[in-house]
Short mmCIF file of C-alpha atoms in Angstrom, two decimals:
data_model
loop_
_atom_site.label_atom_id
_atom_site.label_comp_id
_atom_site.label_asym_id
_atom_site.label_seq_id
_atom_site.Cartn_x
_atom_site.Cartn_y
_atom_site.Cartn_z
CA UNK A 1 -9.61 -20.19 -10.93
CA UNK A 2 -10.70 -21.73 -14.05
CA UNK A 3 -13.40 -24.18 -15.04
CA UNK A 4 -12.96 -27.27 -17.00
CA UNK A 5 -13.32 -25.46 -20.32
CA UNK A 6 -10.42 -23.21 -19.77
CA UNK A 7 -12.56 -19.93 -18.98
CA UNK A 8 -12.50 -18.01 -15.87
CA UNK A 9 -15.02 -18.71 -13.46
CA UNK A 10 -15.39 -15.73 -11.53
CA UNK A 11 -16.11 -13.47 -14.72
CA UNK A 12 -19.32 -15.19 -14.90
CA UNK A 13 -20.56 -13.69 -11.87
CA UNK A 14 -18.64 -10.33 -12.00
CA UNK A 15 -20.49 -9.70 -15.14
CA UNK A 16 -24.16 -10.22 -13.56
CA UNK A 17 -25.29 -6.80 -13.15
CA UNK A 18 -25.33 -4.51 -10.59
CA UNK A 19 -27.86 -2.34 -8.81
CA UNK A 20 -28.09 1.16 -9.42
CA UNK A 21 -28.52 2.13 -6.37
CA UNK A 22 -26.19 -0.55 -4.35
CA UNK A 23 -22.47 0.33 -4.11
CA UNK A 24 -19.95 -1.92 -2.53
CA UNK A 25 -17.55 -0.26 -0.27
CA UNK A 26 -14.12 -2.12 1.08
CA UNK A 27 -12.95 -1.10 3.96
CA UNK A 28 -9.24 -0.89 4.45
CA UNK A 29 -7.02 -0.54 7.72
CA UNK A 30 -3.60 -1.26 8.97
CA UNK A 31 -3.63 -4.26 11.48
CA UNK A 32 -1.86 -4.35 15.40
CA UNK A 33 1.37 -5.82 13.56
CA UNK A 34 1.68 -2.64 11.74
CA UNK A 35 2.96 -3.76 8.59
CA UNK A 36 -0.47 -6.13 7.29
CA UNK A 37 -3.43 -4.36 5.72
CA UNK A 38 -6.98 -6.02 6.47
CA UNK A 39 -10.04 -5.53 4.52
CA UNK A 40 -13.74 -6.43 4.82
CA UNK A 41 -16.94 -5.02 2.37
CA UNK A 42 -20.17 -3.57 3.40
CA UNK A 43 -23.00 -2.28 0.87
CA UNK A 44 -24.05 1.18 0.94
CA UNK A 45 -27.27 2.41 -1.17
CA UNK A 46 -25.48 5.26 -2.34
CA UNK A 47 -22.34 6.26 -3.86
CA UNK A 48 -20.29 7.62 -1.69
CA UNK A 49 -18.41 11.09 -3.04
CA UNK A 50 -16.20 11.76 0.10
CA UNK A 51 -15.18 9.44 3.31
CA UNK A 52 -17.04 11.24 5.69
CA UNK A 53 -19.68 10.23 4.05
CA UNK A 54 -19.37 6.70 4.80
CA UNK A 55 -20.55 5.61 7.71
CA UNK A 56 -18.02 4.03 10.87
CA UNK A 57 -17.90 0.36 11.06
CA UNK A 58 -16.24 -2.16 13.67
CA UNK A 59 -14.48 -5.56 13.36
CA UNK A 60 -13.37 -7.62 15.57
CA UNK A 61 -9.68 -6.47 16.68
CA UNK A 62 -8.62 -9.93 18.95
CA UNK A 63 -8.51 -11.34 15.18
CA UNK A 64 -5.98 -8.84 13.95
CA UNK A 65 -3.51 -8.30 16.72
CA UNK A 66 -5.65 -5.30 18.04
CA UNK A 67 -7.20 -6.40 21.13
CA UNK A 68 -7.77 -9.02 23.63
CA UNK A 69 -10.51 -11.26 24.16
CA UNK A 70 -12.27 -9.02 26.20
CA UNK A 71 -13.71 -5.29 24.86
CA UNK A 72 -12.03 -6.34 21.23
CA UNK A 73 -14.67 -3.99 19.59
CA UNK A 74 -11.95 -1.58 16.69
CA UNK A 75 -13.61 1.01 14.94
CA UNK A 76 -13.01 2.21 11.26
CA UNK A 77 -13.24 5.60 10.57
CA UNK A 78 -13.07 6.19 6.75
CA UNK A 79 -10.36 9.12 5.92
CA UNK A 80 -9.48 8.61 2.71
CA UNK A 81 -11.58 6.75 -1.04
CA UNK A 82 -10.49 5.42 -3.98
CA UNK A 83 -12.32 4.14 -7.23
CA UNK A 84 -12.17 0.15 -6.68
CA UNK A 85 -10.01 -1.36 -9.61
CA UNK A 86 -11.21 -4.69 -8.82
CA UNK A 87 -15.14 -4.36 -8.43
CA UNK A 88 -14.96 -1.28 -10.83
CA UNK A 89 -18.02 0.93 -11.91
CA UNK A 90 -19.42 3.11 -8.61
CA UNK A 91 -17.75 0.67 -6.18
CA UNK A 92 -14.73 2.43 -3.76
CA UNK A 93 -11.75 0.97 -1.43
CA UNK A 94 -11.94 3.10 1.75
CA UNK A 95 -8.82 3.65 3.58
CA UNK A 96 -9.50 3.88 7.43
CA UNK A 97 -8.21 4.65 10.95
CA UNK A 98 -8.60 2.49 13.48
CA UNK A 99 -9.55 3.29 16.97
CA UNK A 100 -10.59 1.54 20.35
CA UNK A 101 -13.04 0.61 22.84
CA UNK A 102 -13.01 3.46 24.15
CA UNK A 103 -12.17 6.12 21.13
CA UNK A 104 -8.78 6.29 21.88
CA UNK A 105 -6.46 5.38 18.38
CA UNK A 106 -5.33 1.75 17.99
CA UNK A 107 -1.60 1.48 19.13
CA UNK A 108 -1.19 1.03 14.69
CA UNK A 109 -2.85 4.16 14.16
CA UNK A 110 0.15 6.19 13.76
CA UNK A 111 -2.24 8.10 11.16
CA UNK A 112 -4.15 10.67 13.67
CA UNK A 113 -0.59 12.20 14.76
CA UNK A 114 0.91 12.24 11.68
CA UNK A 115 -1.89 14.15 10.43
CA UNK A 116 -2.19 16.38 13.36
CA UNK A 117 1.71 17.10 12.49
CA UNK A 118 1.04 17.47 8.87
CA UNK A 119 -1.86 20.36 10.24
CA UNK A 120 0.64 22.14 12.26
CA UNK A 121 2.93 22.39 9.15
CA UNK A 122 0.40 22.89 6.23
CA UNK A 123 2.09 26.28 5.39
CA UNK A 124 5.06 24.35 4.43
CA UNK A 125 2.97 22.45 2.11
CA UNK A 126 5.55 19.18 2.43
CA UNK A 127 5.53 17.15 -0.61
CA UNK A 128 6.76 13.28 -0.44
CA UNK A 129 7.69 10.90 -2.45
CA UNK A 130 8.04 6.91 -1.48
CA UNK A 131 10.35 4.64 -3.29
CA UNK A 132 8.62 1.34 -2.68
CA UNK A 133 10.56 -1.88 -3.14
CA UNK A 134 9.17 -5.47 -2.58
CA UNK A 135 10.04 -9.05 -3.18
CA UNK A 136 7.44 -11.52 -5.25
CA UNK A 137 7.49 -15.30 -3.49
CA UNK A 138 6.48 -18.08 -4.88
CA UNK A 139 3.86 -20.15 -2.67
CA UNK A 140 6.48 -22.28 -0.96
CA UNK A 141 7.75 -19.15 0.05
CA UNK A 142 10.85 -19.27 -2.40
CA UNK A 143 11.58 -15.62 -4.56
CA UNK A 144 9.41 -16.33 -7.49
CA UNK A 145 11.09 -17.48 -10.77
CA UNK A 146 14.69 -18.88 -8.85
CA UNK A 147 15.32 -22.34 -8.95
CA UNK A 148 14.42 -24.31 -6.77
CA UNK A 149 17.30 -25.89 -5.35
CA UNK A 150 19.77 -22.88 -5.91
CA UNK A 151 20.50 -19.46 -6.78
CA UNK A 152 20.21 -17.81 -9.89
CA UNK A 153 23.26 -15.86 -11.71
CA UNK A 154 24.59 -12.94 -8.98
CA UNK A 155 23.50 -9.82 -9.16
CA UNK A 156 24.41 -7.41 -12.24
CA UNK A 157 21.86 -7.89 -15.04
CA UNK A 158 18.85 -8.08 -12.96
CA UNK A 159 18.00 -4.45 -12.81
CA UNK A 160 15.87 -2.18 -14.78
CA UNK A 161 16.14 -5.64 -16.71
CA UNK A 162 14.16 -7.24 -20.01
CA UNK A 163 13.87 -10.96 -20.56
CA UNK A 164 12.82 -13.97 -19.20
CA UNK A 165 16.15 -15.01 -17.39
CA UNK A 166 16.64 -11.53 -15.97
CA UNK A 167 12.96 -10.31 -14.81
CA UNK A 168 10.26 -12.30 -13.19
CA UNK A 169 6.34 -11.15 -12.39
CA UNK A 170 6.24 -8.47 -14.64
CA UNK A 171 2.48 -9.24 -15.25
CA UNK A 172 1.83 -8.82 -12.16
CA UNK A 173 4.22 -5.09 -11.79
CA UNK A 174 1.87 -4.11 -15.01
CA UNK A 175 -1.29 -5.01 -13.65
CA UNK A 176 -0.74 -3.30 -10.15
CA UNK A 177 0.40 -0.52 -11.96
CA UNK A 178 -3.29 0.00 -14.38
CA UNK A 179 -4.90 -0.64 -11.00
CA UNK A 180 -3.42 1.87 -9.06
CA UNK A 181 -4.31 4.63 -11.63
CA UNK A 182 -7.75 3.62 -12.12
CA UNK A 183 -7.93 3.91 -8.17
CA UNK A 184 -6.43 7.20 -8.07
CA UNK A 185 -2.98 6.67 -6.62
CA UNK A 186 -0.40 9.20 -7.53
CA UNK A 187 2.10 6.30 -8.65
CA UNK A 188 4.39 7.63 -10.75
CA UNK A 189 6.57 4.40 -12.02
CA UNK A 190 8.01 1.10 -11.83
CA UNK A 191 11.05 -0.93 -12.06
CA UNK A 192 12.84 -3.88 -11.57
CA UNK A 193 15.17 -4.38 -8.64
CA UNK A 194 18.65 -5.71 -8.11
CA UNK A 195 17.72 -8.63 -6.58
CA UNK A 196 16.23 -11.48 -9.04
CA UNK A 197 12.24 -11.00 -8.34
CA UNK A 198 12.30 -7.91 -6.84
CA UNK A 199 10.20 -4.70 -7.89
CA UNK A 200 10.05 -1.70 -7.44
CA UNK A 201 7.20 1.08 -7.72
CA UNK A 202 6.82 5.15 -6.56
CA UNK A 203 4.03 6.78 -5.47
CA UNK A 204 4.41 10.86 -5.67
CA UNK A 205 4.55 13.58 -5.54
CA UNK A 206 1.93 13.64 -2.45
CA UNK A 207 1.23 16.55 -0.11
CA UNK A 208 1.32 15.49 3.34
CA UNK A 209 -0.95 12.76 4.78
CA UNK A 210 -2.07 11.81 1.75
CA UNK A 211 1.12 9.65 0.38
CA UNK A 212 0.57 7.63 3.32
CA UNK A 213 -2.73 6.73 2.12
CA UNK A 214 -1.88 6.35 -1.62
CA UNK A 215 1.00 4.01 -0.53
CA UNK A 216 -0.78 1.84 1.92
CA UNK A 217 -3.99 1.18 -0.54
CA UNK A 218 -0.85 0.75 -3.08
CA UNK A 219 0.25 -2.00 -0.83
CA UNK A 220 -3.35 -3.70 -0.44
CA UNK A 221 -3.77 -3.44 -4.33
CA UNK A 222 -0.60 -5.16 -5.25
CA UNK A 223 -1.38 -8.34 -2.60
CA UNK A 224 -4.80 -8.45 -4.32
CA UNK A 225 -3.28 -8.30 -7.42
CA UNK A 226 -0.73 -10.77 -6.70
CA UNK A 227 -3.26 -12.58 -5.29
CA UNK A 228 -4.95 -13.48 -8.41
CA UNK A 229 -1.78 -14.77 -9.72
CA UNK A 230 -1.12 -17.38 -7.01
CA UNK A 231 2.18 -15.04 -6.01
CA UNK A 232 2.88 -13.87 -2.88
CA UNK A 233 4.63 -10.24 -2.23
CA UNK A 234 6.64 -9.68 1.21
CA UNK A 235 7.88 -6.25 1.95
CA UNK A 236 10.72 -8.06 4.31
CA UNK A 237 13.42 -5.97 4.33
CA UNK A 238 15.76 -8.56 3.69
CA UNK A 239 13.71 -11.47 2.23
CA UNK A 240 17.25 -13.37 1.40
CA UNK A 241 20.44 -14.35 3.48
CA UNK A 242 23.67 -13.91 1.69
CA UNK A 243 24.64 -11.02 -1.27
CA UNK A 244 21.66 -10.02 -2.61
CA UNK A 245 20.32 -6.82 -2.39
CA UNK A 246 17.51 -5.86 0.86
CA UNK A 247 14.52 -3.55 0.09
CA UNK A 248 14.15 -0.07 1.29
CA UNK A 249 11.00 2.94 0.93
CA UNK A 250 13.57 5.43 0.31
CA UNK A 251 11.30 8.81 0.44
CA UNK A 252 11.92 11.65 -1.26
CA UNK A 253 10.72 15.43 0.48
CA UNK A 254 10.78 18.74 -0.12
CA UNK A 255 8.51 22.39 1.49
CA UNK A 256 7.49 24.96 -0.66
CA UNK A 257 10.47 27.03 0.62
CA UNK A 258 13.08 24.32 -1.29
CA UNK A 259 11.14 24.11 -4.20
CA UNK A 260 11.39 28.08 -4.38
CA UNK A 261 14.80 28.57 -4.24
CA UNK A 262 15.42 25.86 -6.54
CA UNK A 263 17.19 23.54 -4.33
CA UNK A 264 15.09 20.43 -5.67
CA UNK A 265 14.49 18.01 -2.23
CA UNK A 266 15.83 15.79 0.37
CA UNK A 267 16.38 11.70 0.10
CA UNK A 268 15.81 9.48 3.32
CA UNK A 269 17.30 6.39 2.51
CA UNK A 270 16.74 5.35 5.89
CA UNK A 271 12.91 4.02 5.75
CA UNK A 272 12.50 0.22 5.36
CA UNK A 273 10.58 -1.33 2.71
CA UNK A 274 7.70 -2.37 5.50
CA UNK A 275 7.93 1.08 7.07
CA UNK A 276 4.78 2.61 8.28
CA UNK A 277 4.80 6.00 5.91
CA UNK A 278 2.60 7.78 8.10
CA UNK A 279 5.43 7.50 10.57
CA UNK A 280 8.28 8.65 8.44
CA UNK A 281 6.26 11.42 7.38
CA UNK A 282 5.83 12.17 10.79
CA UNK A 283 9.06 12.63 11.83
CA UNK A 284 10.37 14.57 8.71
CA UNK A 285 7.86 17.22 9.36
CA UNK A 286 8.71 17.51 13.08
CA UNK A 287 12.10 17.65 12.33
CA UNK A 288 12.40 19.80 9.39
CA UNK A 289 9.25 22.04 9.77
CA UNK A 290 8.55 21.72 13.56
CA UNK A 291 12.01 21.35 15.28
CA UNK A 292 10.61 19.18 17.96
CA UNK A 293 12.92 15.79 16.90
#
């Protein structure tokens, strides 16, 4: 938003100085539809150097899909922090489990058996890679930059494209990109899609659990980001009727045995683009390392 002069209100605030000793923490967890990310902030009085060292927190879950009216008490446990690319300086995003009531792990928390898996198999030391595609919308819900009452050109120039009538949103694609590194996400690149406003971006290589957490505080950052630009980003797998392109998370994987022998790694093109990662990671381990699948 911007005031009357033309310059951005919020920086006037964001540049008011912070406490030393006051660090704000955003919580982040996966909500009962298992494809949206919620987050809420708390202040902490110190600067927090691992997630156990922030403390467990609770929202209320009959708001998120999670729970009834009754006993709707969730609780976050922090697993995983990164620096915040919004708030910067001391202030962290902190990627969370969610569990019940009554301890047990929300019916979304497909994070405390993947992890358990990734545990069992640790000698494997399982790399990943995620191939994240997603569609930018405009507010009316319309892929960003088509026209309005039609379709733009078919498909053919639109990928890995340069111009203003091939590639929409790529302010946004850089900005997500800058934020995600100052965070600490492995992301490793971006490009445009097939389809007319749709992006692509890779987080990776990752050992185990931890791609799932890059990619779903990946996810959060790019709404935010997108956010700020009056966009809206859908991972729909197929955001469009008709001949144009759908969006996958093709993952790439590999053990340490593959990587020895020289026989590079192994492409799922399976996963959907609003996939739950901890869940494909899940079942490539147990399969390939475990032989339970």
């Amino acid at each position: 938003m911007t005031d009357k002069t033309g310059k951005t209100v919020l920086q006037r605030y964001m540049r008011i100085p912070q406490p030393e000793d006051r660090v704000m923490c955003e919580y982040l967890w996966v909500d009962g539809s298992g494809e949206g990310i919620r987050s809420k902030c708390r202040t902490l009085d110190f600067e927090p150097k691992h997630p156990k060292e922030c403390p467990v927190w609770n929202y209320d879950g009959s708001s998120t899909y999670q729970a009834e009216g009754s006993n709707s008490d969730m609780y976050l446990h922090p697993v995983a922090l990164y620096s915040d690319p919004f708030r910067m300086g001391k202030n962290k995003l902190v990627m969370c489990e969610v569990f019940k009531y009554n301890g047990k792990p929300a019916e979304s928390n497909n994070r405390k058996s993947c992890n358990e898996v990734c545990e069992k198999a640790a000698e494997e030391i399982p790399w990943f890679g995620i191939e994240q595609e997603y569609t930018m919308l405009d507010v009316d819900k319309h892929p960003l930059g088509w026209p309005k009452n039609g379709f733009p050109g078919p498909q053919g120039p639109y990928y890995c494209g340069v111009g203003a009538n091939k590639v929409y949103g790529r302010d946004i694609v850089e900005a997500h990109y800058r934020a995600c590194l100052y965070a600490g996400i492995k992301i490793a690149g971006c490009n445009a899609e097939v389809m007319p406003a749709q992006w692509e971006f890779q987080v990776g290589p990752c050992e185990g659990i931890s791609v799932g957490d890059d990619l779903w505080v990946a996810r959060y950052i790019l709404h935010r980001v997108a956010e700020d630009f009056g966009v809206i980003v859908t991972f729909d797998p197929k955001p469009m009727p008709g001949d144009w392109n759908g969006a996958g998370a093709h993952t790439n994987y590999s053990t340490v045995k593959m990587r020895d022998d020289g026989f590079g790694y192994l492409e799922d093109r399976r996963p959907s683009s609003n996939c739950d990662p901890y869940s494909v990671v899940e079942v490539l381990i147990r399969t390939t390392c475990l032989d339970e699948c």
